[in-house]
Amino acid sequence: QQQVKQSPQSLIVQKGGISIINCAYENTAFDYFPWYQQFPGKGPALLIAIRPDVSEKKEGRFTISFNKSAKQFSLHIMDSQPGDSATYFCAASMRSGGGADGLTFGKGTHLIIQP
Amino acid sequence: ETGVTQSPTHLIKTRGQQVTLRCSSQSGHNTVSWYQQALGQGPQFIFQYYREEENGRGNFPPRFSGLQFPNYSSELNVNALELDDSALYLCASSPATGGANYGYTFGSGTRLTVV
């Protein structure tokens, strides 16, 4: 059972455009939603995260939008740059589990920013 | 401040063999988690170690086992290797037992190929 569904699988955006990646979750016990960025040959790196008590969080060019009733959240990358080209993973976890249940990741989105 | 280091970077094993992967956590981090990332997929949680004990486990069989040492470094052991065990194995450290909820620091991984 895939508990976090991510789309699209791949995305091509022109430099300066907005990149949007969407995720949907099934388990209503999830209450922490991070996004990780992974470059080839490297491990994932935490980009930004949100908890369900807020509907939006912004850090620089990166924004998470969260819709608790729809069980969906999305990552927006404003003014996308070629250096943003990477694979992006959404994830979810349960604070009630103390984090010991680990993160449940989506399958990833391969983002290419064209110059 | 050093990050998470993993060894070896690449490994080829024969089906049925046993393998040990190693991880040194980031300075100041006392919790280590292991993830399996198949090609083109998101990482999957194997288990978490805190205070030298396993305190969380994903949906992996008992032939996946681990250790954590007093210096917080860790090992992942896989017995009776199967072809489907071929993947990138990621180690992640965090400053608290609720690692998933605080943001991991991932290593670059060990690429295991089972032939």
Coordinates of N, CA and C in Angstrom, one line a residue, chain A:
Chain A
Q1 N 0.9 -1.2 0.0 CA 0.0 0.0 0.0 C 0.9 1.2 0.0
Q2 N 0.7 2.1 -1.0 CA 1.5 3.3 -1.1 C 0.8 4.3 -0.3
Q3 N 1.3 4.8 0.7 CA 0.7 5.7 1.6 C 0.9 7.2 1.2
V4 N 1.9 7.5 0.4 CA 2.1 8.8 -0.1 C 2.3 8.8 -1.6
K5 N 1.4 9.4 -2.3 CA 1.4 9.4 -3.7 C 1.9 10.7 -4.3
Q6 N 2.9 10.7 -5.1 CA 3.5 11.9 -5.6 C 3.4 12.0 -7.1
S7 N 3.2 13.3 -7.6 CA 3.0 13.5 -9.0 C 3.5 14.9 -9.3
P8 N 4.0 15.2 -10.5 CA 4.3 14.2 -11.6 C 5.5 13.4 -11.3
Q9 N 5.8 12.4 -12.1 CA 7.0 11.6 -12.0 C 8.2 12.4 -12.5
S10 N 7.9 13.2 -13.6 CA 9.0 14.0 -14.1 C 8.4 15.4 -14.5
L11 N 9.2 16.4 -14.5 CA 8.7 17.8 -14.8 C 9.9 18.6 -15.4
I12 N 9.5 19.3 -16.5 CA 10.5 20.2 -17.1 C 9.9 21.6 -17.1
V13 N 10.7 22.5 -16.5 CA 10.3 23.9 -16.3 C 11.3 24.8 -16.9
Q14 N 10.9 25.9 -17.5 CA 11.8 26.9 -18.0 C 12.4 27.7 -16.9
K15 N 13.7 28.1 -17.0 CA 14.3 29.0 -16.0 C 13.4 30.2 -15.7
G16 N 13.3 30.5 -14.4 CA 12.4 31.6 -14.0 C 11.0 31.2 -13.8
G17 N 10.6 30.0 -14.2 CA 9.2 29.6 -14.0 C 8.9 29.0 -12.6
I18 N 7.7 28.6 -12.4 CA 7.3 28.0 -11.2 C 7.2 26.5 -11.3
S19 N 7.9 25.8 -10.5 CA 7.8 24.3 -10.5 C 6.8 23.9 -9.4
I20 N 5.9 23.0 -9.7 CA 4.9 22.6 -8.7 C 4.8 21.1 -8.7
I21 N 5.0 20.5 -7.5 CA 5.0 19.1 -7.3 C 3.9 18.8 -6.2
N22 N 3.1 17.8 -6.5 CA 2.0 17.5 -5.6 C 2.1 16.1 -4.9
C23 N 1.6 16.1 -3.7 CA 1.6 14.8 -3.0 C 0.2 14.6 -2.3
A24 N -0.2 13.4 -2.2 CA -1.4 13.1 -1.4 C -1.1 11.9 -0.5
Y25 N -1.7 12.0 0.7 CA -1.5 10.9 1.7 C -2.8 10.3 2.1
E26 N -2.7 9.1 2.7 CA -3.9 8.3 3.0 C -4.0 8.2 4.6
N27 N -2.9 8.1 5.3 CA -2.9 7.9 6.7 C -3.2 9.2 7.4
T28 N -4.4 9.4 8.1 CA -4.7 10.6 8.7 C -3.9 10.8 10.0
A29 N -3.1 9.8 10.4 CA -2.3 9.9 11.6 C -0.9 10.7 11.3
F30 N -0.7 10.8 10.0 CA 0.5 11.6 9.6 C 0.4 13.1 10.0
D31 N 1.4 13.6 10.6 CA 1.3 15.0 11.1 C 2.6 15.8 10.9
Y32 N 3.5 15.3 10.1 CA 4.7 16.0 9.8 C 5.1 15.7 8.3
F33 N 5.3 16.7 7.5 CA 5.4 16.6 6.1 C 6.6 17.3 5.5
P34 N 7.7 16.6 5.4 CA 8.9 17.3 4.8 C 9.1 17.0 3.3
W35 N 9.9 17.9 2.7 CA 10.3 17.7 1.4 C 11.8 17.5 1.4
Y36 N 12.3 16.5 0.6 CA 13.7 16.3 0.5 C 14.1 16.5 -1.0
Q37 N 15.4 17.0 -1.1 CA 16.0 17.2 -2.5 C 17.2 16.3 -2.6
Q38 N 17.2 15.6 -3.7 CA 18.3 14.6 -3.9 C 19.0 14.9 -5.3
F39 N 20.3 15.1 -5.2 CA 21.1 15.2 -6.4 C 21.8 13.9 -6.7
P40 N 22.1 13.6 -8.0 CA 22.7 12.3 -8.4 C 23.9 12.0 -7.5
G41 N 24.0 10.8 -7.0 CA 25.2 10.3 -6.2 C 25.2 10.9 -4.8
K42 N 24.1 11.5 -4.4 CA 24.1 12.1 -3.0 C 22.8 11.5 -2.3
G43 N 22.9 11.6 -1.0 CA 21.7 11.3 -0.2 C 20.7 12.5 -0.2
P44 N 19.5 12.2 0.1 CA 18.5 13.3 0.2 C 18.8 14.3 1.2
A45 N 18.5 15.6 1.0 CA 18.7 16.6 1.9 C 17.4 17.3 2.2
L46 N 17.1 17.6 3.5 CA 15.9 18.3 3.9 C 15.8 19.7 3.3
L47 N 14.7 20.0 2.7 CA 14.5 21.2 2.0 C 13.6 22.2 2.9
I48 N 12.5 21.6 3.2 CA 11.5 22.4 4.0 C 10.4 21.4 4.5
A49 N 9.8 21.8 5.6 CA 8.8 20.9 6.2 C 7.7 21.7 6.8
I50 N 6.5 21.0 7.0 CA 5.3 21.7 7.5 C 4.6 20.7 8.4
R51 N 3.9 21.3 9.4 CA 3.0 20.5 10.3 C 1.6 21.0 10.0
P52 N 0.6 20.1 10.2 CA -0.8 20.4 9.7 C -1.5 21.6 10.4
D53 N -0.9 22.2 11.4 CA -1.5 23.4 12.0 C -1.4 24.6 11.2
V54 N -0.7 24.6 10.1 CA -0.6 25.8 9.2 C -0.9 25.3 7.8
S55 N -1.3 26.2 7.0 CA -1.7 25.9 5.6 C -0.6 26.2 4.6
E56 N 0.4 27.0 5.0 CA 1.4 27.4 4.1 C 2.7 27.7 4.9
K57 N 3.8 27.3 4.3 CA 5.1 27.7 4.9 C 6.1 28.1 3.8
K58 N 6.7 29.2 3.9 CA 7.6 29.7 2.9 C 9.0 29.9 3.4
E59 N 10.0 29.4 2.6 CA 11.4 29.6 3.0 C 12.1 30.0 1.7
G60 N 12.4 31.2 1.5 CA 13.1 31.7 0.3 C 12.2 31.5 -0.9
R61 N 12.7 30.7 -1.9 CA 11.9 30.5 -3.1 C 11.0 29.2 -3.0
F62 N 11.1 28.6 -1.9 CA 10.4 27.3 -1.7 C 9.2 27.5 -0.8
T63 N 8.0 27.0 -1.2 CA 6.8 27.2 -0.4 C 6.1 25.8 -0.4
I64 N 5.6 25.4 0.8 CA 4.7 24.3 0.9 C 3.3 24.8 1.2
S65 N 2.4 24.2 0.4 CA 1.0 24.5 0.6 C 0.3 23.2 1.2
F66 N -0.5 23.3 2.2 CA -1.0 22.1 2.9 C -2.5 22.2 3.0
N67 N -3.2 21.2 2.5 CA -4.7 21.1 2.6 C -5.1 19.8 3.4
K68 N -5.4 20.1 4.7 CA -5.6 18.9 5.6 C -6.9 18.2 5.2
S69 N -8.0 18.9 4.8 CA -9.2 18.2 4.5 C -9.1 17.3 3.2
A70 N -8.3 17.8 2.3 CA -8.1 17.0 1.1 C -6.9 16.0 1.2
K71 N -6.2 16.1 2.3 CA -5.0 15.2 2.5 C -4.0 15.4 1.4
Q72 N -3.7 16.6 1.1 CA -2.8 16.9 0.0 C -1.8 18.0 0.4
F73 N -0.6 18.0 -0.1 CA 0.3 19.0 0.1 C 1.2 19.1 -1.2
S74 N 1.7 20.3 -1.4 CA 2.5 20.6 -2.6 C 3.7 21.5 -2.3
L75 N 4.7 21.3 -3.2 CA 5.9 22.1 -3.1 C 5.9 23.1 -4.3
H76 N 6.1 24.3 -4.1 CA 6.2 25.3 -5.2 C 7.6 25.9 -5.1
I77 N 8.3 25.9 -6.3 CA 9.6 26.5 -6.4 C 9.5 27.7 -7.3
M78 N 9.6 28.9 -6.7 CA 9.5 30.1 -7.5 C 10.8 30.4 -8.2
D79 N 10.7 31.1 -9.3 CA 11.9 31.6 -10.0 C 12.9 30.4 -10.2
S80 N 12.4 29.3 -10.7 CA 13.2 28.1 -10.8 C 14.5 28.3 -11.5
Q81 N 15.6 27.7 -11.0 CA 16.9 27.9 -11.6 C 17.5 26.5 -12.0
P82 N 18.5 26.5 -13.0 CA 19.1 25.3 -13.4 C 19.7 24.5 -12.2
G83 N 20.1 25.1 -11.2 CA 20.7 24.5 -10.0 C 19.6 23.8 -9.2
D84 N 18.4 24.0 -9.5 CA 17.3 23.3 -8.8 C 17.0 22.0 -9.4
S85 N 17.6 21.7 -10.5 CA 17.4 20.4 -11.2 C 17.9 19.3 -10.3
A86 N 17.0 18.4 -9.9 CA 17.2 17.4 -8.9 C 16.0 16.5 -8.8
T87 N 16.0 15.5 -8.0 CA 14.8 14.7 -7.7 C 14.3 15.1 -6.3
Y88 N 13.0 15.4 -6.3 CA 12.3 15.9 -5.1 C 11.4 14.8 -4.5
F89 N 11.5 14.6 -3.2 CA 10.6 13.6 -2.6 C 9.8 14.3 -1.5
C90 N 8.5 14.0 -1.5 CA 7.7 14.4 -0.4 C 7.7 13.2 0.6
A91 N 7.4 13.4 1.8 CA 7.4 12.4 2.8 C 6.4 12.8 3.9
A92 N 6.2 11.8 4.8 CA 5.3 12.0 5.9 C 5.7 11.1 7.1
S93 N 5.4 11.6 8.3 CA 5.6 10.7 9.5 C 4.6 11.1 10.6
M94 N 4.6 10.3 11.6 CA 3.7 10.5 12.7 C 4.5 10.9 14.0
R95 N 4.2 12.1 14.5 CA 4.8 12.5 15.7 C 4.4 11.6 16.9
S96 N 3.2 11.1 16.8 CA 2.8 10.2 17.9 C 3.6 9.0 18.0
G97 N 4.3 8.6 16.9 CA 5.2 7.4 17.0 C 6.6 7.8 17.5
G98 N 6.7 9.1 17.8 CA 8.0 9.5 18.3 C 9.1 9.6 17.2
G99 N 8.6 9.5 16.0 CA 9.6 9.5 14.8 C 10.2 8.2 14.6
A100 N 10.0 7.2 15.5 CA 10.7 5.9 15.4 C 10.1 5.1 14.3
D101 N 9.0 5.5 13.7 CA 8.4 4.8 12.6 C 9.0 5.2 11.3
G102 N 9.9 6.2 11.3 CA 10.6 6.6 10.1 C 9.7 7.5 9.3
L103 N 10.2 7.8 8.1 CA 9.5 8.6 7.1 C 8.9 7.7 6.1
T104 N 7.7 8.0 5.6 CA 7.2 7.3 4.4 C 7.3 8.3 3.2
F105 N 8.1 7.9 2.2 CA 8.4 8.8 1.1 C 7.5 8.5 -0.1
G106 N 7.3 9.5 -0.9 CA 6.7 9.3 -2.2 C 7.8 8.8 -3.2
K107 N 7.4 8.5 -4.4 CA 8.3 7.9 -5.4 C 9.2 8.9 -6.0
G108 N 9.0 10.2 -5.8 CA 9.9 11.1 -6.3 C 9.5 11.8 -7.6
T109 N 10.0 13.0 -7.8 CA 9.8 13.8 -9.0 C 11.1 14.3 -9.6
H110 N 11.4 13.9 -10.8 CA 12.7 14.3 -11.4 C 12.4 15.6 -12.1
L111 N 13.0 16.7 -11.5 CA 12.8 18.1 -12.0 C 14.0 18.5 -12.9
I112 N 13.7 19.0 -14.1 CA 14.7 19.6 -14.9 C 14.3 21.0 -15.2
I113 N 15.2 21.9 -14.9 CA 15.0 23.3 -15.2 C 15.9 23.7 -16.5
Q114 N 15.2 24.1 -17.5 CA 15.9 24.4 -18.8 C 16.3 25.8 -18.8
P115 N 17.6 26.1 -19.2 CA 18.1 27.4 -19.2 C 17.4 28.3 -20.2

